[in-house]
Coordinates of C-alpha atoms and ligand atoms in Angstrom, one line a residue:
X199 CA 0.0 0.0 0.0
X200 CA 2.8 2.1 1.1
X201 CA 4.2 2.7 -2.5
X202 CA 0.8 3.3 -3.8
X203 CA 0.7 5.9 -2.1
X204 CA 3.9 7.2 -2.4
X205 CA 3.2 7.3 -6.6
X206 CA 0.0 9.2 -5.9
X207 CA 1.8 11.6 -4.4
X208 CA 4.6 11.9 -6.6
X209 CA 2.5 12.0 -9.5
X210 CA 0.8 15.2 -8.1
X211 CA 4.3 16.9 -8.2
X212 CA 5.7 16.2 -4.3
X213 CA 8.9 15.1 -3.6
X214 CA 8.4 11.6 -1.5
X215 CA 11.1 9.8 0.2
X216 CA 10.0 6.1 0.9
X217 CA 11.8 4.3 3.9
X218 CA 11.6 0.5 4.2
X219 CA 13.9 -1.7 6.2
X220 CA 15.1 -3.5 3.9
X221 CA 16.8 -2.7 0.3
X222 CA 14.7 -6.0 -1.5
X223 CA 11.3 -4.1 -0.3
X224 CA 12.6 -0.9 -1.7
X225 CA 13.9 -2.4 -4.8
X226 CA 9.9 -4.5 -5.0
X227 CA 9.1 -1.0 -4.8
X228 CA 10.8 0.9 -7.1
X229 CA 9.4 -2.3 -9.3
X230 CA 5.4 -2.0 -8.6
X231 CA 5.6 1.8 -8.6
X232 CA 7.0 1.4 -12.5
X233 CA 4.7 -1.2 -13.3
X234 CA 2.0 0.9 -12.2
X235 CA 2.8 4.0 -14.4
X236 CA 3.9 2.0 -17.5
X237 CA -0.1 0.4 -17.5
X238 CA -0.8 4.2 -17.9
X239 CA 1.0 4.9 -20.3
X240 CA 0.4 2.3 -22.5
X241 CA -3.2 3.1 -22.2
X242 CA -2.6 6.7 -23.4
X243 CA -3.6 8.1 -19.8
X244 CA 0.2 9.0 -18.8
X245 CA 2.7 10.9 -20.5
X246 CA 6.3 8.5 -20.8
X247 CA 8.1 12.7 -19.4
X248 CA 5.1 12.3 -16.7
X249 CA 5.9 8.7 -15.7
X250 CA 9.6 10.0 -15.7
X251 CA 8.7 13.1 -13.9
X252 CA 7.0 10.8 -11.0
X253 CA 10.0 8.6 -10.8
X254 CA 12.3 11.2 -10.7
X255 CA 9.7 12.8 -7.6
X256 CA 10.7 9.6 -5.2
X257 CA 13.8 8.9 -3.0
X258 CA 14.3 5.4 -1.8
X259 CA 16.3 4.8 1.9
X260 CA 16.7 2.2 4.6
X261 CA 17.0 4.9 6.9
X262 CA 14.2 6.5 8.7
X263 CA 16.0 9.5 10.3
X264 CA 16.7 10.5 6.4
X265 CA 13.3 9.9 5.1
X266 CA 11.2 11.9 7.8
X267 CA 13.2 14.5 8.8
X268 CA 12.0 18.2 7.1
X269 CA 9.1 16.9 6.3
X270 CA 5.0 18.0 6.6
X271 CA 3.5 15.1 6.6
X272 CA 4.2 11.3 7.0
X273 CA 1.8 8.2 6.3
X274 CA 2.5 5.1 7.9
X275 CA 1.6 2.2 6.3
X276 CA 3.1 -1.0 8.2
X277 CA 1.4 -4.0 9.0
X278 CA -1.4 -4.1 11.1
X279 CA 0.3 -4.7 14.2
X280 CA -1.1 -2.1 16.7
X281 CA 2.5 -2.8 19.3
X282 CA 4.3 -2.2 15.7
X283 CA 2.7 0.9 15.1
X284 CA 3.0 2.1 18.5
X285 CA 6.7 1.3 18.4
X286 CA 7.5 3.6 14.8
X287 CA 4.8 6.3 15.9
X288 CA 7.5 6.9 19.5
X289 CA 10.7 6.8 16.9
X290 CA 9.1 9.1 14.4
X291 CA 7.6 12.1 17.2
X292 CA 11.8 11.7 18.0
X293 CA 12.5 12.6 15.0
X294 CA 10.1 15.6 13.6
X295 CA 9.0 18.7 15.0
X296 CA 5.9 19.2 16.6
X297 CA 4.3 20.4 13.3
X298 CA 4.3 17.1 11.2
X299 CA 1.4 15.5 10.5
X300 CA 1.5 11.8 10.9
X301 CA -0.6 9.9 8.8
X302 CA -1.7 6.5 9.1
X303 CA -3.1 3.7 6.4
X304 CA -4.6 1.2 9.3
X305 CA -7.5 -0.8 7.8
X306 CA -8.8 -1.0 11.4
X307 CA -8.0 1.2 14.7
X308 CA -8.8 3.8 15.6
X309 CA -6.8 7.1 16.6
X310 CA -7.9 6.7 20.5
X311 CA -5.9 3.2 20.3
X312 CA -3.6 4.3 17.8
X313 CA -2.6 7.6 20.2
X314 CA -2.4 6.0 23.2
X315 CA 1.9 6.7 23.3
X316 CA 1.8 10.2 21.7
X317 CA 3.2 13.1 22.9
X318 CA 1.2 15.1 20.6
X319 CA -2.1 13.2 19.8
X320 CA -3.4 16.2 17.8
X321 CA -1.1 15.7 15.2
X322 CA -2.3 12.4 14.0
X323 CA -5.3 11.7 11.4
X324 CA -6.1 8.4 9.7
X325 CA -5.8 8.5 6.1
X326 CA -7.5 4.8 5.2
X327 CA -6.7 4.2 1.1
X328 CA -8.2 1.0 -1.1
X329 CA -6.3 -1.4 -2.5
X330 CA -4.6 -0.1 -5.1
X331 CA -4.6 3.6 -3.9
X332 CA -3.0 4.7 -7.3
X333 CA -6.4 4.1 -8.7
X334 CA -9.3 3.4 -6.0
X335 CA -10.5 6.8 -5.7
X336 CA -12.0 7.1 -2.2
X337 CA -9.4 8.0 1.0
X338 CA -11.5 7.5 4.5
X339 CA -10.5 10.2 6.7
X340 CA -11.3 9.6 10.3
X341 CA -10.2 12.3 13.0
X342 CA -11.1 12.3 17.0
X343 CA -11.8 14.4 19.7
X344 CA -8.1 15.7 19.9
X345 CA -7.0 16.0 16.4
X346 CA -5.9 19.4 15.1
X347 CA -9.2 21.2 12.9
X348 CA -5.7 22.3 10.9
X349 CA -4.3 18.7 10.2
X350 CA -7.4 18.1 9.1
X351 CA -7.8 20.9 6.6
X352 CA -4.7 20.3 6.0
X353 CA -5.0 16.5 5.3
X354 CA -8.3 16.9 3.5
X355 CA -7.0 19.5 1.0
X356 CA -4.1 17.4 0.1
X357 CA -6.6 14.3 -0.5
X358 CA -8.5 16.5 -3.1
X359 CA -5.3 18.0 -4.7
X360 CA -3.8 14.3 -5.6
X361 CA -7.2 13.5 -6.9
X362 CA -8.6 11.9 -4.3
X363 CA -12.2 12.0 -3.3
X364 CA -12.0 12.6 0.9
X365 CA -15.0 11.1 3.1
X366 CA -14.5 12.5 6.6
X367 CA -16.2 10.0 9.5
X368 CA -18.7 12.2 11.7
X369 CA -17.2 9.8 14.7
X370 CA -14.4 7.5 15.1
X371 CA -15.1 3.6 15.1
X372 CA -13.2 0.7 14.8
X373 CA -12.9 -0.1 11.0
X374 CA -14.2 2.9 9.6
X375 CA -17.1 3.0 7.0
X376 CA -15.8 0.8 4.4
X377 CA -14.2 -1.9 6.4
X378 CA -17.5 -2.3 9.0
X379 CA -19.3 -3.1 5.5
X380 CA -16.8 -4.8 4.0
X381 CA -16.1 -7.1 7.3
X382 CA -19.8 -7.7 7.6
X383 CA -20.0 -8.4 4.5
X384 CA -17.2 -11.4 4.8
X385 CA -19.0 -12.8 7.3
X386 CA -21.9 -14.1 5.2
X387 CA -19.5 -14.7 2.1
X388 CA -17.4 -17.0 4.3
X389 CA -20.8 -18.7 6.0
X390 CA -21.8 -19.6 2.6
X391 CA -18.7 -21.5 1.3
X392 CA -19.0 -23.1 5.1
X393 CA -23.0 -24.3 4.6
X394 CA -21.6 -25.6 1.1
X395 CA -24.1 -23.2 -1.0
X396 CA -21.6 -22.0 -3.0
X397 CA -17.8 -22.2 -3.3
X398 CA -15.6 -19.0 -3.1
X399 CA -15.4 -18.7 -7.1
X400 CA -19.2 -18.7 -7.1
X401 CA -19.3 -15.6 -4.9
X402 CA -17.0 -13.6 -7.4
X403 CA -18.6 -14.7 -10.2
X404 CA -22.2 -13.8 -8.7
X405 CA -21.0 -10.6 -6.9
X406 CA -19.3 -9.2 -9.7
X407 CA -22.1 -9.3 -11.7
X408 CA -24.3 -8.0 -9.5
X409 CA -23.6 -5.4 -6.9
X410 CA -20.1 -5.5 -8.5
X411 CA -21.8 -3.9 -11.5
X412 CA -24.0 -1.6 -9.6
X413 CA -22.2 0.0 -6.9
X414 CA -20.0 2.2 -9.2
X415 CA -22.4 4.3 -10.0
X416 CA -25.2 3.4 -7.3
X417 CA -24.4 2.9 -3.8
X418 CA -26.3 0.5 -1.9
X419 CA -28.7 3.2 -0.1
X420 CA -29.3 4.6 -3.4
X421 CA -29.9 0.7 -4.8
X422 CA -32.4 0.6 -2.4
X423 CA -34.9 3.8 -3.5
X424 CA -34.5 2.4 -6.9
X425 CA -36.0 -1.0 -6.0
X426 CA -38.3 0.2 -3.6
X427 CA -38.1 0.1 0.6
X428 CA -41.2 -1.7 0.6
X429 CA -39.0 -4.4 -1.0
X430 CA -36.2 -3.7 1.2
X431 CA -38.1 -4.0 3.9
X432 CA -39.4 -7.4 3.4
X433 CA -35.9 -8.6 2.1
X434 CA -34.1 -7.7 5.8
X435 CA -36.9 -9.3 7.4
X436 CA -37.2 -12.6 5.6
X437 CA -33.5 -12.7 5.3
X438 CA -31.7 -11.0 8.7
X439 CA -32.6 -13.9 10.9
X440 CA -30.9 -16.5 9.2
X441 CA -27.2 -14.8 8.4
X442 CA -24.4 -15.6 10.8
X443 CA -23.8 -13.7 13.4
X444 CA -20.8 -15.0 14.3
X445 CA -18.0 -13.3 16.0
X446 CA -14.7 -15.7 15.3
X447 CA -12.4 -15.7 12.2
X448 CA -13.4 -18.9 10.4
X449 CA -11.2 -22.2 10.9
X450 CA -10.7 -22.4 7.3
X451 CA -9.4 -19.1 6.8
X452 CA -7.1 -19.5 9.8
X453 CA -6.3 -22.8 8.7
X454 CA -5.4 -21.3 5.2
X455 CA -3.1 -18.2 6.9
X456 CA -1.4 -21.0 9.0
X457 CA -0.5 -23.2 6.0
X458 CA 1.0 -20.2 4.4
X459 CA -2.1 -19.5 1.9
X460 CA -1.7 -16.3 2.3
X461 CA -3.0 -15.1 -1.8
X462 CA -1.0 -13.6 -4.4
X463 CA 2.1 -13.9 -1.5
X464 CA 2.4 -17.1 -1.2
X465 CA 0.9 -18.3 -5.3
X466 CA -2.2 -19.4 -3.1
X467 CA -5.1 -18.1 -1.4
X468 CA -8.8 -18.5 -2.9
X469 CA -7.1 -19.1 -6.1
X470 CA -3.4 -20.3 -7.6
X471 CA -0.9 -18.2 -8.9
X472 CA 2.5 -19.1 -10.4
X473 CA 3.5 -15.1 -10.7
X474 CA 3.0 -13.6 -7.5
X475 CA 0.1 -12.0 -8.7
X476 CA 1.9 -10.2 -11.3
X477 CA -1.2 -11.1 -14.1
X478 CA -3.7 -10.6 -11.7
X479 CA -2.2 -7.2 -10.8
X480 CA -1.9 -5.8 -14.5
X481 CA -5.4 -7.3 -15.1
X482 CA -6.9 -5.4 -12.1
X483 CA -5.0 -2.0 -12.5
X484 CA -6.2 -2.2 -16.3
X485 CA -9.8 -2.9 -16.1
X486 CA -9.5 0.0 -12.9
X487 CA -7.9 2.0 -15.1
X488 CA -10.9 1.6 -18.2
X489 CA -13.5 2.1 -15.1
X490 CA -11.7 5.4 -14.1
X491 CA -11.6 7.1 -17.4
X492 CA -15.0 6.6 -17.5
X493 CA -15.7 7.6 -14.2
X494 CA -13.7 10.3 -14.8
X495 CA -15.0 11.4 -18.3
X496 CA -19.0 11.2 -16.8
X497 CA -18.1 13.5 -14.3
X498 CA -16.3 15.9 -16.7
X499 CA -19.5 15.6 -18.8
X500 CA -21.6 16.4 -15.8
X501 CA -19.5 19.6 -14.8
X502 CA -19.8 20.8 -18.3
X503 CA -23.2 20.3 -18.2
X504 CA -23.7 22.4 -14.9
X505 CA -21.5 25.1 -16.6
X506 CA -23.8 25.9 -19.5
X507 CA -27.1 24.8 -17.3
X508 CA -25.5 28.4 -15.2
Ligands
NAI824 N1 -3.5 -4.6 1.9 C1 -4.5 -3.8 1.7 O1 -5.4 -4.1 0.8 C2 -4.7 -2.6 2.6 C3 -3.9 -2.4 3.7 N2 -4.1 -1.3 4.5 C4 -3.3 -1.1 5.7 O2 -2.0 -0.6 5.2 C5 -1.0 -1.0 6.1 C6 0.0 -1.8 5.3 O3 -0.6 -2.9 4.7 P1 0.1 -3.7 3.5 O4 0.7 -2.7 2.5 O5 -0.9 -4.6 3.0 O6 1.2 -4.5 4.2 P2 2.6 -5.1 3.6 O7 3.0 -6.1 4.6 O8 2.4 -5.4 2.2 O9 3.6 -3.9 3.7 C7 4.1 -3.4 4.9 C8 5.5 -3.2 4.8 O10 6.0 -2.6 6.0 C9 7.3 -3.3 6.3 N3 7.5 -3.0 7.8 C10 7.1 -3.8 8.8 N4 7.5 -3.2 10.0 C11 8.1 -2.1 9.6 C12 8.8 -1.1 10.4 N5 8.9 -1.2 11.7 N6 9.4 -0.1 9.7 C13 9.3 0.0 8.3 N7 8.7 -0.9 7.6 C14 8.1 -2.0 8.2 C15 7.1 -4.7 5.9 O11 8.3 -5.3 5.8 C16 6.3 -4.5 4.6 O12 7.2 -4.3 3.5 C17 -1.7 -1.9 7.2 O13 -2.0 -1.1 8.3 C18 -3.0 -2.3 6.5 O14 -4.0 -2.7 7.3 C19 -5.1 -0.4 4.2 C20 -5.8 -0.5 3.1 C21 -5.7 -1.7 2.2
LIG825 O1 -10.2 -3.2 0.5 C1 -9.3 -2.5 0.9 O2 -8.4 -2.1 0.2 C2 -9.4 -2.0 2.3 O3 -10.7 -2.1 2.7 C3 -8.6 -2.6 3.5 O4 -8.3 -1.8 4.3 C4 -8.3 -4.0 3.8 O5 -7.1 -4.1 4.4 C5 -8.5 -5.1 2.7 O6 -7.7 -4.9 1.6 C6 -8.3 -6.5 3.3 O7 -9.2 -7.3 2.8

């Protein structure tokens, strides 16, 4: 995610310096972050003196004294470990001056947990990104009661100048918006390869199709005026009482994570790989890509419109 995020930036014209223990990671990288941009290009969305521009824009280093110090604004995007993030969160507020803004990518906790070592809480704000950030256009901001009303200005203005579209949570909870849904969500996928209705392919295949197909352009609150709430109604009703409401992780899915089935990672997960992913990844970033551009072009359309409607 890290380097993602780090070409987002750089393609918006800031210098980025990207600090990772280990040379291999920054070299992987260096390697993705190309990858990425040379998709672009060869769809015509990128120019080849942009793509050089961006890589030109980002410093690699092993050293975290030399990537964060002089600078505005950090993200972190380690693993989610919260001790892990603790740790680097004491090392960095070491480091930088009162005034940086640290950023961080968790898919899950929030700032009151995330806080709990700072010196200056106020300074932290949760920038949560979609895999792959270069191209998922929605960054989750969540704040709490002792962030900074600058950082977040500050933080939300930079989300809309790299092209991001910013959602701000009224509240912090674990998870945010996205992940809440998207965990909830899980639940019932995972119940239904466990009953034996359907295998994990199957859910793809029918999810895709469906609210896969709808949700770009019609949320799932908007699905439902379009259907009708008398519909909805009877549809939660009929349905609610019979979905899991579990609360464990699902021995299969531990059981996959323990034998090392780990996805594109490991060449196995729900599926095989022989590439580490590196098919799937250029398939994703260029159907994302063709479901940008149009995305993109609609709402060009739409602001033209509103222009001459004035
Ligand atoms: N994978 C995903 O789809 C998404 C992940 N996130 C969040 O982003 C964060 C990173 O996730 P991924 O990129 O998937 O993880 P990752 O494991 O691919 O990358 C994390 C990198 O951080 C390195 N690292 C570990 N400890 C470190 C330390 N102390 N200092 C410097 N580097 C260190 C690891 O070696 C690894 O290269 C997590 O908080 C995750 O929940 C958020 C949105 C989506
Ligand atoms: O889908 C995503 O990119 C995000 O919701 C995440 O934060 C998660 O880490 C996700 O990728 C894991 O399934």
């Amino acid at each position: 995610m890290g380097h993602g995020v780090a070409q987002l930036l750089a393609q918006a014209g800031y210098i980025v310096r990207i600090q990772a223990r280990r040379e291999t990671s920054l070299e992987t990288a260096k390697k993705m972050i190309t990858n990425s941009l040379k998709i672009m290009v060869d769809k015509g969305m990128l120019s080849q003196d942009k793509m050089e521009q961006t890589l030109d824009n980002i410093k690699y280093t092993t050293d975290l004294l030399e990537a964060i110090q002089d600078t505005d604004f950090i993200l972190e995007s380690i693993p989610e470990v919260l001790e892990t993030k603790l740790d680097t969160y004491e090392i960095i507020e070491s480091i930088v001056s009162e005034k940086t803004i640290i950023a961080s990518n968790t898919s899950t906790f929030p700032l009151k947990e995330l806080t709990q070592r700072a010196k200056h809480p106020g300074r932290f704000i949760i920038t949560h990104y979609f895999n792959p950030p270069q191209l998922v256009p929605i960054v989750e901001i969540a704040k709490f009661e002792k962030t900074d009303e600058n950082v977040v200005k500050v933080t939300y203005d930079l989300m809309k100048e790299i092209g991001k579209t910013p959602v701000v949570l009224k509240k912090e909870i674990t998870g945010f918006i996205v992940n809440r849904i998207q965990v909830a969500f899980l639940r019932e996928c995972f119940n239904l390869i466990e009953l034996g209705v359907c295998t994990a392919e199957d859910i793809d295949i029918a999810v895709r199709g469906s609210m896969g197909f709808k949700w770009a352009f019609c949320g799932p609150m908007e699905s439902q005026d379009l259907a009708g709430l008398q519909t909805t109604q009877a549809m939660v009703y009929n349905i609610e009482q019979d979905l899991s409401n579990t609360r464990e992780v699902p021995k299969f899915l531990k059981e996959m994570v323990e034998k090392s089935e780990h996805g594109i990672r490991s060449n196995k997960g729900f599926y095989e790989y022989d590439d580490n992913g590196a098919k799937a990844i250029y398939t994703r970033d260029d159907n994302f890509l063709d479901l940008l551009k149009l995305i993109q072009d609609k709402e060009a359309k739409k602001e033209k419109t509103a222009s001459a409607v004035k």
